[in-house]
Short mmCIF file of N, CA and C in Angstrom, two decimals:
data_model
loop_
_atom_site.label_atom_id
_atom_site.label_comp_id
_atom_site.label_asym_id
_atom_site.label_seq_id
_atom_site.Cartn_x
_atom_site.Cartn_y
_atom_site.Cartn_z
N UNK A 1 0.84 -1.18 0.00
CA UNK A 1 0.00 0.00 0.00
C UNK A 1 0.89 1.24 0.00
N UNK A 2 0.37 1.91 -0.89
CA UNK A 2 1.55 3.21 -0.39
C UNK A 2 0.36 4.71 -0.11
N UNK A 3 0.81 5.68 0.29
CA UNK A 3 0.24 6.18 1.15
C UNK A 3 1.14 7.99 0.38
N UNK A 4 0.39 8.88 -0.30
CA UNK A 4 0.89 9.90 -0.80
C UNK A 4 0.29 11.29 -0.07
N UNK A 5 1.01 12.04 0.24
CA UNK A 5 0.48 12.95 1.60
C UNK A 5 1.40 14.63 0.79
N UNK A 6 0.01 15.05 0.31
CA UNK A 6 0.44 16.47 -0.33
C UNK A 6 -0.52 17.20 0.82
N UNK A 7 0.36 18.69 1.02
CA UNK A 7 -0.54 19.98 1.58
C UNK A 7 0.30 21.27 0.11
N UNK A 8 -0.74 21.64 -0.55
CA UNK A 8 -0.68 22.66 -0.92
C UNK A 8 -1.02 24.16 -0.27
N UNK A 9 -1.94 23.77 0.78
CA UNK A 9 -1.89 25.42 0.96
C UNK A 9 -1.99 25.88 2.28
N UNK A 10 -0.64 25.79 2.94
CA UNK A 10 0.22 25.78 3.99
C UNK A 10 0.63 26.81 4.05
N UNK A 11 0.57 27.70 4.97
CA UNK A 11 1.55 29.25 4.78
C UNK A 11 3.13 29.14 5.12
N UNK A 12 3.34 27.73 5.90
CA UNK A 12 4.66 27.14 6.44
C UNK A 12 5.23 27.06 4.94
N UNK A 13 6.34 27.86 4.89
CA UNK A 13 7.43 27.43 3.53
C UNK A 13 7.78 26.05 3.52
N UNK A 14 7.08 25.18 3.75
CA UNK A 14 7.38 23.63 3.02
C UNK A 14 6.66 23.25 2.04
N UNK A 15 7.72 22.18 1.26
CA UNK A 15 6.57 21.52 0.41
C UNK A 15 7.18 19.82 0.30
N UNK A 16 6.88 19.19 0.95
CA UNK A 16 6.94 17.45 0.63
C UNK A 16 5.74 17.03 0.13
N UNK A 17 6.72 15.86 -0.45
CA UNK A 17 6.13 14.75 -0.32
C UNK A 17 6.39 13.60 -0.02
N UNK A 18 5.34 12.40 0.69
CA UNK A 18 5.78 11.43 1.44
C UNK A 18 5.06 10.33 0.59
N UNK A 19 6.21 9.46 0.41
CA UNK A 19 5.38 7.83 0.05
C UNK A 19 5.56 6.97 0.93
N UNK A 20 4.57 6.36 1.14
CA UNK A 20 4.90 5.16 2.70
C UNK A 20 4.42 3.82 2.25
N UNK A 21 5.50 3.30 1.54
CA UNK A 21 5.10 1.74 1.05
C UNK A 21 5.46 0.83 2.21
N UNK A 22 5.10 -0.28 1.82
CA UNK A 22 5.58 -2.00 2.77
C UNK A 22 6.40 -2.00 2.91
N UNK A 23 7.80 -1.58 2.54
CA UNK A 23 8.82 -1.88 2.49
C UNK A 23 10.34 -1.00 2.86
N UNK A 24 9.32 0.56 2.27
CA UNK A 24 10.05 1.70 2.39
C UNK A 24 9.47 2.94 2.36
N UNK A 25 10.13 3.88 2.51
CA UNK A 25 9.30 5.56 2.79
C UNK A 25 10.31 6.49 1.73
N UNK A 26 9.82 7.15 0.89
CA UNK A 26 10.04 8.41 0.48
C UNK A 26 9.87 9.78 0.87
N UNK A 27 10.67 10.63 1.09
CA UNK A 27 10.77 11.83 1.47
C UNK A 27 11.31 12.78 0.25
N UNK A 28 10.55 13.36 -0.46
CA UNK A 28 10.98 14.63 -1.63
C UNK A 28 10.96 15.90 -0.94
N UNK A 29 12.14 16.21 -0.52
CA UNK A 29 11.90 18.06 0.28
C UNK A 29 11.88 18.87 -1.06
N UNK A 30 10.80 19.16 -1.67
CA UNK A 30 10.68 20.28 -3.11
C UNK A 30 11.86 21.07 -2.86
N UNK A 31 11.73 22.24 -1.89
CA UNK A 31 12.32 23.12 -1.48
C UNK A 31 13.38 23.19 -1.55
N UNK A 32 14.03 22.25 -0.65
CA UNK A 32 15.71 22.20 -0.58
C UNK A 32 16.28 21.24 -1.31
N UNK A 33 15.27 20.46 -2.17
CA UNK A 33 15.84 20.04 -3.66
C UNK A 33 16.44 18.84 -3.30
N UNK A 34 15.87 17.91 -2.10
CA UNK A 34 16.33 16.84 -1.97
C UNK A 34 15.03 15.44 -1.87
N UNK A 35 16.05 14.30 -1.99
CA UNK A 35 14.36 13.23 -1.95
C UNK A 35 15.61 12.04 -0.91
N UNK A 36 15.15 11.43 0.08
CA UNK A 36 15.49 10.80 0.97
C UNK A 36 14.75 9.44 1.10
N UNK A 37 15.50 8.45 0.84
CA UNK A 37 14.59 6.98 0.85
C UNK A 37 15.37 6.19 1.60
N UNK A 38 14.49 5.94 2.51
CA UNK A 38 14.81 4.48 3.27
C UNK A 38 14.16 3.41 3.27
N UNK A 39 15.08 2.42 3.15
CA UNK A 39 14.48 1.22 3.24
C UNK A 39 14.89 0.30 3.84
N UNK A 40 14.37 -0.60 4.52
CA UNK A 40 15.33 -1.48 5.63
C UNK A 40 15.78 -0.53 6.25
N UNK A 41 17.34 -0.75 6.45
CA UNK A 41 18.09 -0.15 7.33
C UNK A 41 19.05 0.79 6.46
N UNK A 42 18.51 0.99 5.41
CA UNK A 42 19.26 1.66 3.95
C UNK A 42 18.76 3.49 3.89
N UNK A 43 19.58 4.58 4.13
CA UNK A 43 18.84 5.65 3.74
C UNK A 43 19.74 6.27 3.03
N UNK A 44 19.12 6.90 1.36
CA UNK A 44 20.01 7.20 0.82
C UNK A 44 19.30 8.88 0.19
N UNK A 45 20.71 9.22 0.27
CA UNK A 45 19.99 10.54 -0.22
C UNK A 45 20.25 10.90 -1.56
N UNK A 46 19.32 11.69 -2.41
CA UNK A 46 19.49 12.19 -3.56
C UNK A 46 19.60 13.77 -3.46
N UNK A 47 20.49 14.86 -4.44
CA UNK A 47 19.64 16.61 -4.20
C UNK A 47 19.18 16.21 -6.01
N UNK A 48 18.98 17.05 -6.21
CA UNK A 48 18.13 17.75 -7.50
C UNK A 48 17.55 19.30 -7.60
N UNK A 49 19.02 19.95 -6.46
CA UNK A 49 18.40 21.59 -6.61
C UNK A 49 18.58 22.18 -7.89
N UNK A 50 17.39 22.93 -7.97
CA UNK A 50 16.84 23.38 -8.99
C UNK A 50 16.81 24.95 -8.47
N UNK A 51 16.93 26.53 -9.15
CA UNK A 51 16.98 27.54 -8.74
C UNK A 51 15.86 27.83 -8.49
N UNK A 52 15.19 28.77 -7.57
CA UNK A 52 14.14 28.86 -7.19
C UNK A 52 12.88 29.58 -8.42
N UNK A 53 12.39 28.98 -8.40
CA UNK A 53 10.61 29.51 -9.83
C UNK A 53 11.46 29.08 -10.84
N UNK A 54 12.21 27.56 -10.79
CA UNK A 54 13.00 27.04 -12.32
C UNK A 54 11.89 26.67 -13.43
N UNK A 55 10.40 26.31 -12.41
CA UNK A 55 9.50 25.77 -13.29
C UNK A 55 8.78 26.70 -14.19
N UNK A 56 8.84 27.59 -13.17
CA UNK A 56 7.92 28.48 -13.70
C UNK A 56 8.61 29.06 -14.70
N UNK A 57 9.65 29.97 -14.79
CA UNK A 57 10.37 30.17 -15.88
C UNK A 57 10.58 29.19 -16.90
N UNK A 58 10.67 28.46 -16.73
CA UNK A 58 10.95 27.25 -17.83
C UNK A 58 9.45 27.24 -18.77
N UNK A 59 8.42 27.32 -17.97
CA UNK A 59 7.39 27.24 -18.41
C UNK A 59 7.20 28.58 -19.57
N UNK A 60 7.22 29.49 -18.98
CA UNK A 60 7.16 31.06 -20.07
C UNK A 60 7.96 30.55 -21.27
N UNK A 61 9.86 30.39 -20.60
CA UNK A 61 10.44 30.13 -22.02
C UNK A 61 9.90 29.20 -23.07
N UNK A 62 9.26 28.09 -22.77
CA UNK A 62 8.68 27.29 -23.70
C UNK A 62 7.66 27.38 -24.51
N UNK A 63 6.64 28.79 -23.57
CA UNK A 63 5.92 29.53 -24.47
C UNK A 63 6.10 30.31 -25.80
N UNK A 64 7.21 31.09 -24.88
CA UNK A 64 7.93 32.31 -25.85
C UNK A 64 8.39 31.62 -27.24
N UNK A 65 8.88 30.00 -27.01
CA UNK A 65 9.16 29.55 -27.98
C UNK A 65 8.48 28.40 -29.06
N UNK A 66 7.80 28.78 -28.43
CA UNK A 66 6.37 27.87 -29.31
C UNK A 66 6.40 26.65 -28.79
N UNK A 67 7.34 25.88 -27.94
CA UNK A 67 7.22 24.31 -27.72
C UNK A 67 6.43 24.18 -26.78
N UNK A 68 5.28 23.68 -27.16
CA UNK A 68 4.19 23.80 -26.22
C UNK A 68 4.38 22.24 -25.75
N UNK A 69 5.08 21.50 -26.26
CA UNK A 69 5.22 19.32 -26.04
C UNK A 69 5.88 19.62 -24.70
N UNK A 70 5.93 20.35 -23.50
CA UNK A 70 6.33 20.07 -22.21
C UNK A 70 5.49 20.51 -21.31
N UNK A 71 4.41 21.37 -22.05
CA UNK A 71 3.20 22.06 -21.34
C UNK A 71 1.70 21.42 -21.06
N UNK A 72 1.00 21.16 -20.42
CA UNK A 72 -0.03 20.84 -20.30
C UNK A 72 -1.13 21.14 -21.35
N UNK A 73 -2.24 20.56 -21.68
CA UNK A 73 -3.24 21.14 -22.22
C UNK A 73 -4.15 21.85 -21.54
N UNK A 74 -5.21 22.70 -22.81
CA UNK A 74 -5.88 23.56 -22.14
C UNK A 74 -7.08 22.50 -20.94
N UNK A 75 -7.64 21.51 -21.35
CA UNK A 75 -8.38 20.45 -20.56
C UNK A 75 -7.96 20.18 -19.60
N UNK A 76 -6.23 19.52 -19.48
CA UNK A 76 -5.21 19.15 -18.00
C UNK A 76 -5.02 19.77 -17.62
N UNK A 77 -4.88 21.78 -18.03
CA UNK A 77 -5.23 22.89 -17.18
C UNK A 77 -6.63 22.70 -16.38
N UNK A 78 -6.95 22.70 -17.03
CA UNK A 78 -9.20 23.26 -16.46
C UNK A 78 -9.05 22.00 -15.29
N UNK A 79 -8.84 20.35 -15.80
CA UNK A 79 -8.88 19.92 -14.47
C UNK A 79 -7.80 19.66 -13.20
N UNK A 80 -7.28 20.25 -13.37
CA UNK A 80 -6.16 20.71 -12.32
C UNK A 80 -6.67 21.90 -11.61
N UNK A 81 -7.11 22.96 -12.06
CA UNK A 81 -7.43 23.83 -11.58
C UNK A 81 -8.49 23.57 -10.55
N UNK A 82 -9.76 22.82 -11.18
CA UNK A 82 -10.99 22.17 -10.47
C UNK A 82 -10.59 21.58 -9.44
N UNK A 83 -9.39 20.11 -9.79
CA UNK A 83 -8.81 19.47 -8.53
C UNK A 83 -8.49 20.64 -7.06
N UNK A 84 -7.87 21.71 -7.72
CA UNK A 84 -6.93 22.79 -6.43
C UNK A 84 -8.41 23.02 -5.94
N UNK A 85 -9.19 23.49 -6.74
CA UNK A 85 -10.25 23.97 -5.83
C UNK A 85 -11.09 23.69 -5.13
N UNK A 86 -11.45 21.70 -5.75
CA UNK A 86 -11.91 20.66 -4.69
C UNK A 86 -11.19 20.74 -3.46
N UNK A 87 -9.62 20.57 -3.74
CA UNK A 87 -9.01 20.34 -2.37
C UNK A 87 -9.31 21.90 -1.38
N UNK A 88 -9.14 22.69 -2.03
CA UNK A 88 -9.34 24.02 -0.90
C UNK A 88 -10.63 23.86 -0.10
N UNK A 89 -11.83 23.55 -0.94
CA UNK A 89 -13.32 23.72 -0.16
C UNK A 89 -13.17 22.61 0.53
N UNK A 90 -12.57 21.55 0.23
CA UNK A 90 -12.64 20.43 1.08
C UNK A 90 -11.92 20.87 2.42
N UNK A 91 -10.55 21.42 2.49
CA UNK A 91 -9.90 21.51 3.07
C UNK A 91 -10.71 22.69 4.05
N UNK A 92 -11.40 23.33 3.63
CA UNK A 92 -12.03 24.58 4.60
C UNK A 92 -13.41 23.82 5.29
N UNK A 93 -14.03 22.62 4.77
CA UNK A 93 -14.89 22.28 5.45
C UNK A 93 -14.20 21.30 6.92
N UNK A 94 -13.46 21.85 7.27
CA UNK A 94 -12.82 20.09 8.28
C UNK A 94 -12.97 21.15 9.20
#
């Protein structure tokens, strides 16, 4: 079973994510650009820092340049957007 545990809208400057399988746990710190897996008695670390808004910039440049093949569609926009906003009302009814 694995077990995926996002908070988007946290005013705390974090952003993980956690996978919690049978066997082992994942830790992705977005932020400080690292992902941490243990398993058994094994913990190994990875970074992957990236400069801060790399996505987002990356995203414009790909506009600016017509390659839209790394961008979402207008549909995987609309339901992404819907998803954020399920999770917010959900998240305000608790």
């Amino acid at each position: 079973m694995i077990n995926i545990s996002l908070n988007f809208f946290s005013r705390i400057k974090r952003r993980e994510i956690i996978i919690d399988g049978n066997n082992f746990s994942i830790l992705a710190d977005i932020i400080n650009g690292k992902v941490i897996i243990y398993e058994k008695k094994h913990r190994i670390v990875k970074s992957f820092l990236k400069p801060e808004n790399y996505s987002f910039k990356q995203q414009h440049l790909n506009i600016m340049k017509r390659d839209y093949s790394k961008l979402c569609s207008l549909n995987e926009g609309i339901n992404v957007t819907k998803l954020i906003d399920k999770l917010k009302f959900n998240s305000l009814q608790r």
